[in-house]
PDB file of C-alpha atoms and ligand atoms in Angstrom:
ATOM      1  CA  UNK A  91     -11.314  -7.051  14.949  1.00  0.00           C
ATOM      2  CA  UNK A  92     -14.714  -8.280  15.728  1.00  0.00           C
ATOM      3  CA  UNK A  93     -16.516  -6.604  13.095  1.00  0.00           C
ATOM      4  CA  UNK A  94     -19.725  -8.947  12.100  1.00  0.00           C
ATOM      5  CA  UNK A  95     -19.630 -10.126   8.465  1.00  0.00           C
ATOM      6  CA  UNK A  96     -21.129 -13.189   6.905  1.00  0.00           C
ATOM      7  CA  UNK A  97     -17.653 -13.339   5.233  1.00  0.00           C
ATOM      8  CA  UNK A  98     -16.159 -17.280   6.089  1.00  0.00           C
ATOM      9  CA  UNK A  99     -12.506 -16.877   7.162  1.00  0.00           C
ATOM     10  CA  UNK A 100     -12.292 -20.578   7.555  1.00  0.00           C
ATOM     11  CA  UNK A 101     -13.336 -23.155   4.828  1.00  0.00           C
ATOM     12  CA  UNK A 102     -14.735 -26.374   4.923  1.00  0.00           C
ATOM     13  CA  UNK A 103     -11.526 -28.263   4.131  1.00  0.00           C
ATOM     14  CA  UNK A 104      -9.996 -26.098   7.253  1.00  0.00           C
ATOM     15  CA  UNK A 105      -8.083 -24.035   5.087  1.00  0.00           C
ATOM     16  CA  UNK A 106      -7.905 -20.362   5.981  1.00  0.00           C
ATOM     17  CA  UNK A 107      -8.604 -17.519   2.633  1.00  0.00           C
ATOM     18  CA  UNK A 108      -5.177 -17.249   1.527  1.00  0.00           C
ATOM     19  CA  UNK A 109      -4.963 -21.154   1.696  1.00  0.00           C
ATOM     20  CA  UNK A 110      -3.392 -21.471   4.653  1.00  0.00           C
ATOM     21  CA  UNK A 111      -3.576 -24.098   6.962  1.00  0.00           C
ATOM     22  CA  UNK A 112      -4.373 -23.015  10.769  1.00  0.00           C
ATOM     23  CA  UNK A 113      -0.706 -22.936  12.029  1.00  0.00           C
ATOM     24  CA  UNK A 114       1.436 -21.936   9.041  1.00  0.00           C
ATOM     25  CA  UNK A 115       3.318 -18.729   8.608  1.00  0.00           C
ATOM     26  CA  UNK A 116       2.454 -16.118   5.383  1.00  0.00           C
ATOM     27  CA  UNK A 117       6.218 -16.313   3.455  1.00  0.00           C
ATOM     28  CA  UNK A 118       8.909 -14.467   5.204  1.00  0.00           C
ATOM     29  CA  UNK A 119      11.936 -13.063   3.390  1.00  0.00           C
ATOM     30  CA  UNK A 120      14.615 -10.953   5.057  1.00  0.00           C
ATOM     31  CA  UNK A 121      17.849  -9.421   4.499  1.00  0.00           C
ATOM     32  CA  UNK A 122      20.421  -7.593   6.323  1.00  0.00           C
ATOM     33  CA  UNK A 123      22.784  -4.265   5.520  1.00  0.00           C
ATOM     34  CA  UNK A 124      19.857  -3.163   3.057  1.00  0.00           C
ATOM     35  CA  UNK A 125      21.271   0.796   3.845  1.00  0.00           C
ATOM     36  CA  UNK A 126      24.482   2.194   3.282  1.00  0.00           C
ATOM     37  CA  UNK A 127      24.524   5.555   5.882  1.00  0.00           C
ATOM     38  CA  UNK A 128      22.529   3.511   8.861  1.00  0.00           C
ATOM     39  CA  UNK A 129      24.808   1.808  11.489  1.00  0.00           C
ATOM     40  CA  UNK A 130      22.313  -1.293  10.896  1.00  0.00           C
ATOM     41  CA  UNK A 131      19.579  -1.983   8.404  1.00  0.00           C
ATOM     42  CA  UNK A 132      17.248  -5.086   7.868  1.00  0.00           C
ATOM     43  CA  UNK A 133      14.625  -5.492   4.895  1.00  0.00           C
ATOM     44  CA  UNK A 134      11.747  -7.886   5.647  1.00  0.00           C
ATOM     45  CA  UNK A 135       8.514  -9.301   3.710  1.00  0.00           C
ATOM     46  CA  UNK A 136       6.327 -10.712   5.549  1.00  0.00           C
ATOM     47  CA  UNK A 137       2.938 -11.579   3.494  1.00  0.00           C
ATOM     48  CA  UNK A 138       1.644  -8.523   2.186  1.00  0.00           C
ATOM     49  CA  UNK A 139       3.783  -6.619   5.045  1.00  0.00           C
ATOM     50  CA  UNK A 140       6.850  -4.189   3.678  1.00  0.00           C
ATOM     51  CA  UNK A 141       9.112  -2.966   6.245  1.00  0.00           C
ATOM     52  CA  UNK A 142      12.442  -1.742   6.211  1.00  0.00           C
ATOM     53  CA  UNK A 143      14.405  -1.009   9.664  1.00  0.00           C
ATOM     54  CA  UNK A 144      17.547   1.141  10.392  1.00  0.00           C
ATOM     55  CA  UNK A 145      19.998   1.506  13.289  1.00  0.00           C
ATOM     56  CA  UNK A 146      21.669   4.284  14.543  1.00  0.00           C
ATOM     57  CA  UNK A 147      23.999   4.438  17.575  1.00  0.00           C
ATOM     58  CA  UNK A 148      24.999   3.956  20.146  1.00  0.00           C
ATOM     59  CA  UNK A 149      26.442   7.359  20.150  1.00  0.00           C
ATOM     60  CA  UNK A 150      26.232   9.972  22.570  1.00  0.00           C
ATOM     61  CA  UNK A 151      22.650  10.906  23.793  1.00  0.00           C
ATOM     62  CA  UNK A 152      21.018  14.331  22.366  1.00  0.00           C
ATOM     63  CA  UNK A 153      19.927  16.056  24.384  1.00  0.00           C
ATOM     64  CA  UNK A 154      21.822  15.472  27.804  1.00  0.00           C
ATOM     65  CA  UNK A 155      19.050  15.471  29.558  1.00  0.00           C
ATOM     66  CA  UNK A 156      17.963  12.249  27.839  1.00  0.00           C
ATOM     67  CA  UNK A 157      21.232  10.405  28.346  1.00  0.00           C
ATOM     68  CA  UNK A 158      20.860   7.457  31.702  1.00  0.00           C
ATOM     69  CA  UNK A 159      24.582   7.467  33.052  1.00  0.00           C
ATOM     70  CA  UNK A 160      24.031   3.540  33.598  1.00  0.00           C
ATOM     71  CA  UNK A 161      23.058   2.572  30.073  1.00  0.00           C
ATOM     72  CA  UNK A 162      22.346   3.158  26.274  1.00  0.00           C
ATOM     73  CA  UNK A 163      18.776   4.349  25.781  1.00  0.00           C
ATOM     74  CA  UNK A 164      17.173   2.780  23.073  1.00  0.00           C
ATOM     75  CA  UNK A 165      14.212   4.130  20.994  1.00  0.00           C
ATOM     76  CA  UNK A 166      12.400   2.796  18.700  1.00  0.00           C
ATOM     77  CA  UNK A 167      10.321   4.826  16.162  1.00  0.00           C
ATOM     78  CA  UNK A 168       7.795   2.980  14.374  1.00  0.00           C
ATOM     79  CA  UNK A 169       6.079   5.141  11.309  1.00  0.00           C
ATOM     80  CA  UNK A 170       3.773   3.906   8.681  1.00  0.00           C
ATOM     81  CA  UNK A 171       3.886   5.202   5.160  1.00  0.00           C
ATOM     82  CA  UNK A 172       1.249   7.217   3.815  1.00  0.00           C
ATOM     83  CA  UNK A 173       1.236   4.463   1.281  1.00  0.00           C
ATOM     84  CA  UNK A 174       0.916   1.804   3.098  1.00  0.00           C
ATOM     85  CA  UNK A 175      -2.871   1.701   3.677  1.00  0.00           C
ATOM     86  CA  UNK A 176      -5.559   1.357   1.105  1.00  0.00           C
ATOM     87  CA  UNK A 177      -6.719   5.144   2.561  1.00  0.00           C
ATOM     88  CA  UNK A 178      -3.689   7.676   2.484  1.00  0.00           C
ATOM     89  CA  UNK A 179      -2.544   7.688   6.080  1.00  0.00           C
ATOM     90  CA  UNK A 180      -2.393  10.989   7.290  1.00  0.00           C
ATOM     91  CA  UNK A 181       1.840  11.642   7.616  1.00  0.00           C
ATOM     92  CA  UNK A 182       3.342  11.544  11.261  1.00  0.00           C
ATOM     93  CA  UNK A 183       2.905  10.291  14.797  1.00  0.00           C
ATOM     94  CA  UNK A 184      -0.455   8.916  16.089  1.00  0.00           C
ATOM     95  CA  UNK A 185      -1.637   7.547  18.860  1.00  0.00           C
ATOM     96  CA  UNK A 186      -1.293   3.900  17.577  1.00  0.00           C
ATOM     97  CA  UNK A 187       2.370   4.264  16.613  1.00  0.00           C
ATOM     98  CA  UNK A 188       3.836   6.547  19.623  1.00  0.00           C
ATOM     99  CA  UNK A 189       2.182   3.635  21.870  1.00  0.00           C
ATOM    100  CA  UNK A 190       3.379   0.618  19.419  1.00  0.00           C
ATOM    101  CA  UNK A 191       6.748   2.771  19.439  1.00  0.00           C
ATOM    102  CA  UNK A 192       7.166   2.982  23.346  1.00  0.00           C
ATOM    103  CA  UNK A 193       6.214  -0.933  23.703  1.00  0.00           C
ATOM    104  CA  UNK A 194       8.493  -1.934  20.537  1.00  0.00           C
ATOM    105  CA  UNK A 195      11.249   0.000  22.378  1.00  0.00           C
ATOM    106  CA  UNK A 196      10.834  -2.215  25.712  1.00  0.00           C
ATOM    107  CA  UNK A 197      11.076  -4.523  24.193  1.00  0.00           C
ATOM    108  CA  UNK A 198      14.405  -4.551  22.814  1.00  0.00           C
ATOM    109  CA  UNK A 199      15.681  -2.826  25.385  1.00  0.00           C
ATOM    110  CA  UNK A 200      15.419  -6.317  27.682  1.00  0.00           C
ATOM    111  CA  UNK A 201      17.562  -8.145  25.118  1.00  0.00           C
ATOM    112  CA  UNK A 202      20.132  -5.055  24.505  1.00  0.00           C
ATOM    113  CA  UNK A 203      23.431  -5.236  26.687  1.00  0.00           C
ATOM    114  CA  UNK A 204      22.879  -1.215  27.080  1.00  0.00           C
ATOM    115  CA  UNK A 205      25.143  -1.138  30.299  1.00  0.00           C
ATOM    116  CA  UNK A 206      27.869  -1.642  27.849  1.00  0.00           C
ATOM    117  CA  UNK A 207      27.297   2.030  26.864  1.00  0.00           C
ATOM    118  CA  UNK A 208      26.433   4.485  29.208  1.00  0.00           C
ATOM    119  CA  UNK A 209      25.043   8.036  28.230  1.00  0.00           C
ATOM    120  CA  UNK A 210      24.287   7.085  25.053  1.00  0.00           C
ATOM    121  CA  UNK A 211      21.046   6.163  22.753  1.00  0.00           C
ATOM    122  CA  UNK A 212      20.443   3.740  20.430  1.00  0.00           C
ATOM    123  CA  UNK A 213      18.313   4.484  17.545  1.00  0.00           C
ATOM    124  CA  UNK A 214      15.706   2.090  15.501  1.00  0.00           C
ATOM    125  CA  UNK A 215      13.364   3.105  13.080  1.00  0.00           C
ATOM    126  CA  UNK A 216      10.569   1.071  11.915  1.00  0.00           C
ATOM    127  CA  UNK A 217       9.354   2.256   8.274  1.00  0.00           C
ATOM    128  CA  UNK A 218       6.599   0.492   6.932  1.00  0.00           C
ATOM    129  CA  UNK A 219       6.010   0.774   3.137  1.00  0.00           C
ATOM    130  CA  UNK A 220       3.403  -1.953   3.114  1.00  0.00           C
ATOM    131  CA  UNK A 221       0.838  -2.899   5.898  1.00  0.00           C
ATOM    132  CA  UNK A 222      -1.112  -6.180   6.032  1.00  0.00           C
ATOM    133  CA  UNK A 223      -1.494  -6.878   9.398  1.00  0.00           C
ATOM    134  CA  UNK A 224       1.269  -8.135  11.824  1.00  0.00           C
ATOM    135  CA  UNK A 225       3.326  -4.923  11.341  1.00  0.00           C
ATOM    136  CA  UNK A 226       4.451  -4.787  14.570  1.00  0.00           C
ATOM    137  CA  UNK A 227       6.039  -8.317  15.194  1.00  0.00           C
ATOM    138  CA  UNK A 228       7.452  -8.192  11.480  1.00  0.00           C
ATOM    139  CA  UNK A 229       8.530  -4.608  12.377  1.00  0.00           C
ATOM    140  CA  UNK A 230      10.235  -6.287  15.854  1.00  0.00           C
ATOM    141  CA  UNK A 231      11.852  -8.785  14.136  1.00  0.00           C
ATOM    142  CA  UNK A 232      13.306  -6.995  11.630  1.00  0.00           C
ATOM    143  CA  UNK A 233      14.913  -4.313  14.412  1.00  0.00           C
ATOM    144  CA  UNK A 234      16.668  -6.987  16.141  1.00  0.00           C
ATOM    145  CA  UNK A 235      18.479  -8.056  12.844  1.00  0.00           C
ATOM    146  CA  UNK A 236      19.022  -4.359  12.116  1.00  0.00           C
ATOM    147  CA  UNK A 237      20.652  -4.087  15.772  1.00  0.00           C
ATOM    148  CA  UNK A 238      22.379  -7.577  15.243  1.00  0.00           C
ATOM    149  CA  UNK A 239      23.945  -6.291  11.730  1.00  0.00           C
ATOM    150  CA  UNK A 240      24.934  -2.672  14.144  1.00  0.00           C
ATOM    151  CA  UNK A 241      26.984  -5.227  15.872  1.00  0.00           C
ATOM    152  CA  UNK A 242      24.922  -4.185  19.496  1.00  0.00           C
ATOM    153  CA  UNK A 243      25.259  -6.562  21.676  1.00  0.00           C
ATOM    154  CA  UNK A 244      22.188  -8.724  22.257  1.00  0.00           C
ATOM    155  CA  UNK A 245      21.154 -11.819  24.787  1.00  0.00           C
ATOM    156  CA  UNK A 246      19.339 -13.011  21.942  1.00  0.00           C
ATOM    157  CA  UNK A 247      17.494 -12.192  18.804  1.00  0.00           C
ATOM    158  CA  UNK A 248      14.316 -11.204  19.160  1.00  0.00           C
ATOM    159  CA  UNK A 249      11.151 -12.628  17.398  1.00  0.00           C
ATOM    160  CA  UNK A 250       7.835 -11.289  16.891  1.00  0.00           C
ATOM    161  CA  UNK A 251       4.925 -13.319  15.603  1.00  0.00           C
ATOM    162  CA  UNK A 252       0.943 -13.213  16.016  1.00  0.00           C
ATOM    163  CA  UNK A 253      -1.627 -15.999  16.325  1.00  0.00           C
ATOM    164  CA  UNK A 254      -5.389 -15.135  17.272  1.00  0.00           C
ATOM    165  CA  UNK A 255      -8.720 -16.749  16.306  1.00  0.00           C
ATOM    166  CA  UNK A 256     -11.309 -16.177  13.232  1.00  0.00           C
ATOM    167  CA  UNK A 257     -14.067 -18.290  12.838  1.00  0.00           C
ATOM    168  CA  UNK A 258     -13.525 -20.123  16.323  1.00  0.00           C
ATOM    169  CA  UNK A 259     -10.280 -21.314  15.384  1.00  0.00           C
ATOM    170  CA  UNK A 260      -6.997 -20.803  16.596  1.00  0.00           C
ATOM    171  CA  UNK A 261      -4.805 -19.612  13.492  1.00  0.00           C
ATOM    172  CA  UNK A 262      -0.773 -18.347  13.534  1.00  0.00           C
ATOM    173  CA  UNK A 263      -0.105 -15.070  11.967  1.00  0.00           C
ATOM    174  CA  UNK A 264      -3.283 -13.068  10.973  1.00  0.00           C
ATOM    175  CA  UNK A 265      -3.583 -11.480   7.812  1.00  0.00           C
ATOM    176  CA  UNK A 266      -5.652  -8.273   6.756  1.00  0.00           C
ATOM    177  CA  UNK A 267      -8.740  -9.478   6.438  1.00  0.00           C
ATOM    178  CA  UNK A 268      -8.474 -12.064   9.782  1.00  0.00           C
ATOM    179  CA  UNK A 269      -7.362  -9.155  11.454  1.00  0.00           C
ATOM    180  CA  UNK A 270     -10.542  -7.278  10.664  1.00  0.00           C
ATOM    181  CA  UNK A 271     -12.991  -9.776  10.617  1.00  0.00           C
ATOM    182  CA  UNK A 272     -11.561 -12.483  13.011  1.00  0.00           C
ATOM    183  CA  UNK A 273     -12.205 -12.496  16.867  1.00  0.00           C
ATOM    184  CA  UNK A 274      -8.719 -12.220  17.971  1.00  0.00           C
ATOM    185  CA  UNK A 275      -5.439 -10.774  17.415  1.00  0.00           C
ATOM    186  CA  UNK A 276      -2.547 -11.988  19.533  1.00  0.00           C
ATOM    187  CA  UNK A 277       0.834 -10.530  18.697  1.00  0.00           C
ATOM    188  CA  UNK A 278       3.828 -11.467  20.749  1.00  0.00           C
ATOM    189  CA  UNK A 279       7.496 -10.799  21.136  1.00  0.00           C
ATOM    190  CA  UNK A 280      10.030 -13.469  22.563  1.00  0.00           C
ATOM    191  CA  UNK A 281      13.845 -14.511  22.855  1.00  0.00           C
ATOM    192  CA  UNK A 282      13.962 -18.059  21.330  1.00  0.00           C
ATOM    193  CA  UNK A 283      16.710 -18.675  23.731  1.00  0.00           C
ATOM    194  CA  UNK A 284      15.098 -18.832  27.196  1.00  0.00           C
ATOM    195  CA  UNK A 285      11.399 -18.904  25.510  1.00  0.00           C
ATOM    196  CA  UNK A 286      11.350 -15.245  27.246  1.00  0.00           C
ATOM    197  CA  UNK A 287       8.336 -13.068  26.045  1.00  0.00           C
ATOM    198  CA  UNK A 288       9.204  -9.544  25.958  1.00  0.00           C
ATOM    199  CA  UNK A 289       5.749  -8.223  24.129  1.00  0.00           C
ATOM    200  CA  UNK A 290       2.688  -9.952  24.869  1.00  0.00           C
ATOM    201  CA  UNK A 291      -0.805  -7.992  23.761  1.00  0.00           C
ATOM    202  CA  UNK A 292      -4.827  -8.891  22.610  1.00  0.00           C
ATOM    203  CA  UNK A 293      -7.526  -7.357  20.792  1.00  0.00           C
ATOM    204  CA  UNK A 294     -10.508  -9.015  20.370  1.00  0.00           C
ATOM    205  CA  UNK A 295     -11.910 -12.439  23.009  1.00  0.00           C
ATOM    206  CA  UNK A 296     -11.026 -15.968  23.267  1.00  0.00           C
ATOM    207  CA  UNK A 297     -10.920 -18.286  26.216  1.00  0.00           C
ATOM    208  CA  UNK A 298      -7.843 -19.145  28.623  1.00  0.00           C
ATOM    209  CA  UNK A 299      -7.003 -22.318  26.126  1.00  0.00           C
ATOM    210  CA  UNK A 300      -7.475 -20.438  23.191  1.00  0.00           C
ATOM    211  CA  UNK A 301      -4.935 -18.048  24.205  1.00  0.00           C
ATOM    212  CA  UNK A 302      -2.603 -20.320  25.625  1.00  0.00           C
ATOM    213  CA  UNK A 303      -3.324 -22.670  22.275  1.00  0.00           C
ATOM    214  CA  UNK A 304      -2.275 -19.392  20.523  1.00  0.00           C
ATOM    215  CA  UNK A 305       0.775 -18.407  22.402  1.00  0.00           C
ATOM    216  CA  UNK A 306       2.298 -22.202  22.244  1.00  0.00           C
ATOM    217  CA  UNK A 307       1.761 -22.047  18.079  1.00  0.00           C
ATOM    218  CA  UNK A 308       3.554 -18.910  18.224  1.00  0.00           C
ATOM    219  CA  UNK A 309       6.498 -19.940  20.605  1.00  0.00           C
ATOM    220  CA  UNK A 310       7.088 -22.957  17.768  1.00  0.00           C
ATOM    221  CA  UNK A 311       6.653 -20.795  14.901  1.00  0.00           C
ATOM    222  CA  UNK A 312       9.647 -18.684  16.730  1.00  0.00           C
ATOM    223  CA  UNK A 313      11.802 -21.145  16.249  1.00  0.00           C
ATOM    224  CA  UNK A 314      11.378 -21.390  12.318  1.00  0.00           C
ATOM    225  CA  UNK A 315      11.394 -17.141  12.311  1.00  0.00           C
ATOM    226  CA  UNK A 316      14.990 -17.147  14.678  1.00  0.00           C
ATOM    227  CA  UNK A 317      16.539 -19.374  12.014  1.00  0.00           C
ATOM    228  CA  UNK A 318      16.132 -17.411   9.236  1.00  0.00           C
ATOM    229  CA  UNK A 319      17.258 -14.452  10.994  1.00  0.00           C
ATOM    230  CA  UNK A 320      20.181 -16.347  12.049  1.00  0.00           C
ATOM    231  CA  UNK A 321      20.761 -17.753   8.111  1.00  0.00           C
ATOM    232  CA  UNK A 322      20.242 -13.851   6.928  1.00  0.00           C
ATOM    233  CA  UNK A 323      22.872 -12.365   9.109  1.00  0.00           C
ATOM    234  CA  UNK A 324      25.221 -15.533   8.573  1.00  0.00           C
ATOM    235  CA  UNK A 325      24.382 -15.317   4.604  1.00  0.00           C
ATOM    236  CA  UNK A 326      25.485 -11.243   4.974  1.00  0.00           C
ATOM    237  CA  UNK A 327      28.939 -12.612   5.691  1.00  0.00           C
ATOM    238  CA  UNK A 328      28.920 -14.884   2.795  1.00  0.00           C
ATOM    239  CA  UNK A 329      27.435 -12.675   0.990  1.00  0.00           C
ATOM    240  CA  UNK A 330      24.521 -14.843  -0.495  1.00  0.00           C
ATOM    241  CA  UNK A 331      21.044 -13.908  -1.860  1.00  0.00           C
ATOM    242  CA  UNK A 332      18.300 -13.012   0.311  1.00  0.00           C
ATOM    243  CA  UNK A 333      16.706 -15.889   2.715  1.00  0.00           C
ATOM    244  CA  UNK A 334      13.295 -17.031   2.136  1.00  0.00           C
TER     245      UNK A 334
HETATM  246  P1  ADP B 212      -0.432  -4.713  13.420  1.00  0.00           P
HETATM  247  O1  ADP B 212      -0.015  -4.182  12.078  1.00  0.00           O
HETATM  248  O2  ADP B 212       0.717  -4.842  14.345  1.00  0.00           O
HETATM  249  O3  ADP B 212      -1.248  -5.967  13.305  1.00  0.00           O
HETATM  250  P2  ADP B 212      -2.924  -3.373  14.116  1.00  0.00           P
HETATM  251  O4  ADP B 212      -3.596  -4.585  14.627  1.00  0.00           O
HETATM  252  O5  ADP B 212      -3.147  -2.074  14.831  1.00  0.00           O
HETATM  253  O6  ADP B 212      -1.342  -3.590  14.100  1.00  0.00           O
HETATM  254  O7  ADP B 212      -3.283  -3.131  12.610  1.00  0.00           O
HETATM  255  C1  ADP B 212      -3.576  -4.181  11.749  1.00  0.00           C
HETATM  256  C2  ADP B 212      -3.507  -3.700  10.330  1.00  0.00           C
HETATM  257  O8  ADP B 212      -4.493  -2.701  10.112  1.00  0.00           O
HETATM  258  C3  ADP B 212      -2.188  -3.034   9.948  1.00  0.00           C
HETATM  259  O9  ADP B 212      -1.158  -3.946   9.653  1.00  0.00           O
HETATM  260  C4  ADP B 212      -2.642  -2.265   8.753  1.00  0.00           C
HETATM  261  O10 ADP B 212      -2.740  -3.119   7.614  1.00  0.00           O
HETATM  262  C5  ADP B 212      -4.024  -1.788   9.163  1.00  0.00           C
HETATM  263  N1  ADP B 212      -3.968  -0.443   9.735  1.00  0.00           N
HETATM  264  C6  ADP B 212      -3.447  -0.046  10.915  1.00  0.00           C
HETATM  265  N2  ADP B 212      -3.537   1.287  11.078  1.00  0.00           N
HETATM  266  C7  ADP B 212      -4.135   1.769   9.984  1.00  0.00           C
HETATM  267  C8  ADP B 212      -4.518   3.068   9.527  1.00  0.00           C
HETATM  268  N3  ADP B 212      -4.290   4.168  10.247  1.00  0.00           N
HETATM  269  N4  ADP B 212      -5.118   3.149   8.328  1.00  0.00           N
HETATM  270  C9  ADP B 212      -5.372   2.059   7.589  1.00  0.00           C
HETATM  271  N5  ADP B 212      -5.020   0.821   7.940  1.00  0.00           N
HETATM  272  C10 ADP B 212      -4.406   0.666   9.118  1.00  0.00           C
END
């Protein structure tokens, strides 16, 4: 984010480097029960992003100590693949994934019905095979059709999507190279429902407009995102291809 460059991000026919016009999504393509052993899986493309997402639970919380008599706990684990970086990614937690871990994990904690199960956890992993910026609101809304296809039960489905600004403009879901060289990175979380947000962060500058600009193209793009989760779990049942 902010890095100088003389690189344009923006052309002069407005059309972004992948050929993208300001508010239109990289293709998305999802699909539910991808695992056989996990209580809930989800597979999701997402541009250049590869992420697969598995549920465990709820059952009984180990260690005790860790178990809230009131309600499931729920924790999310995200973890990038050594492959999924142009640079092999040193293996294991770091700082950037136990903190987009604990965030990811309050977030679907406000849409889980957790009271329903007391002293127990609920587990979600977040593997990504294949970075390209946005990981963490692909990764998002692929957990909440893994937890959907566990059969938790959920006020709503969550969504994750990212907006943010490169070359002074206000563009919907950055890829790798807006991410690096644009001004700002946006990602948010919300329930399409009640227009909720349950993950709202910034890297990078842009003005009060800009970010509320940003935040309204993301709250419509939502509403495309929620569909085709809700057309991937119904197609499960029907047992159709994958949604795109
Ligand atoms: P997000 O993936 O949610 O946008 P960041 O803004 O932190 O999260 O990262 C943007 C992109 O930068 C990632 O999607 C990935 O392509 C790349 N990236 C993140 N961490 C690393 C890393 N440790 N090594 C190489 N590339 C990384």
């Amino acid at each position: 984010m902010g890095m100088k460059t003389d690189m344009r991000l923006i052309d002069d026919n407005g059309l972004r480097i992948d050929g993208r016009l300001p508010n239109q999504l990289r293709p998305i393509k999802m699909q539910v029960g991808v695992l056989k052993r996990a209580d809930g899986s989800a597979y999701i493309e997402w541009g250049g992003n590869k992420i697969i997402t598995a549920v465990y639970g709820p059952h009984e919380a180990y260690p005790k100590h860790m178990q809230d008599p009131n309600r499931a706990v729920v924790r999310a684990r995200y973890n990038m693949a050594s492959f999924s970086v142009d640079e092999r990614k040193r293996p294991g937690p770091d700082r950037r994934s136990v903190e987009l871990s604990k965030v990811i994990s309050e977030a679907l904690t406000s849409v889980i019905f957790g009271d329903k199960f007391p002293r127990t956890s609920i587990e979600v992993y977040i593997e990504v095979l294949q970075a390209d910026a946005g990981t963490r609101v692909a990764g998002i809304t692929a957990a909440s059709l893994a937890l959907a296809d566990a059969g938790i039960p959920m006020r709503d489905i969550i969504v994750g999507c990212a907006a943010g600004k490169v070359d002074g403009v206000v563009v919907l879901d950055l890829n790798k190279e807006e991410d690096n060289y644009g001004e700002a990175d946006v990602p948010m979380a919300i329930l399409p429902r009640t227009g909720e947000i349950a993950l709202l962060q910034m890297d990078g500058n842009m003005t009060y407009e800009e970010l509320t600009a940003a935040m309204d193209m993301i709250t419509e793009a939502a509403k495309k995102i929620h569909q085709m989760q809700v057309d991937t779990l119904k197609s499960k049942y029907r047992g159709d291809e994958d949604v795109e």
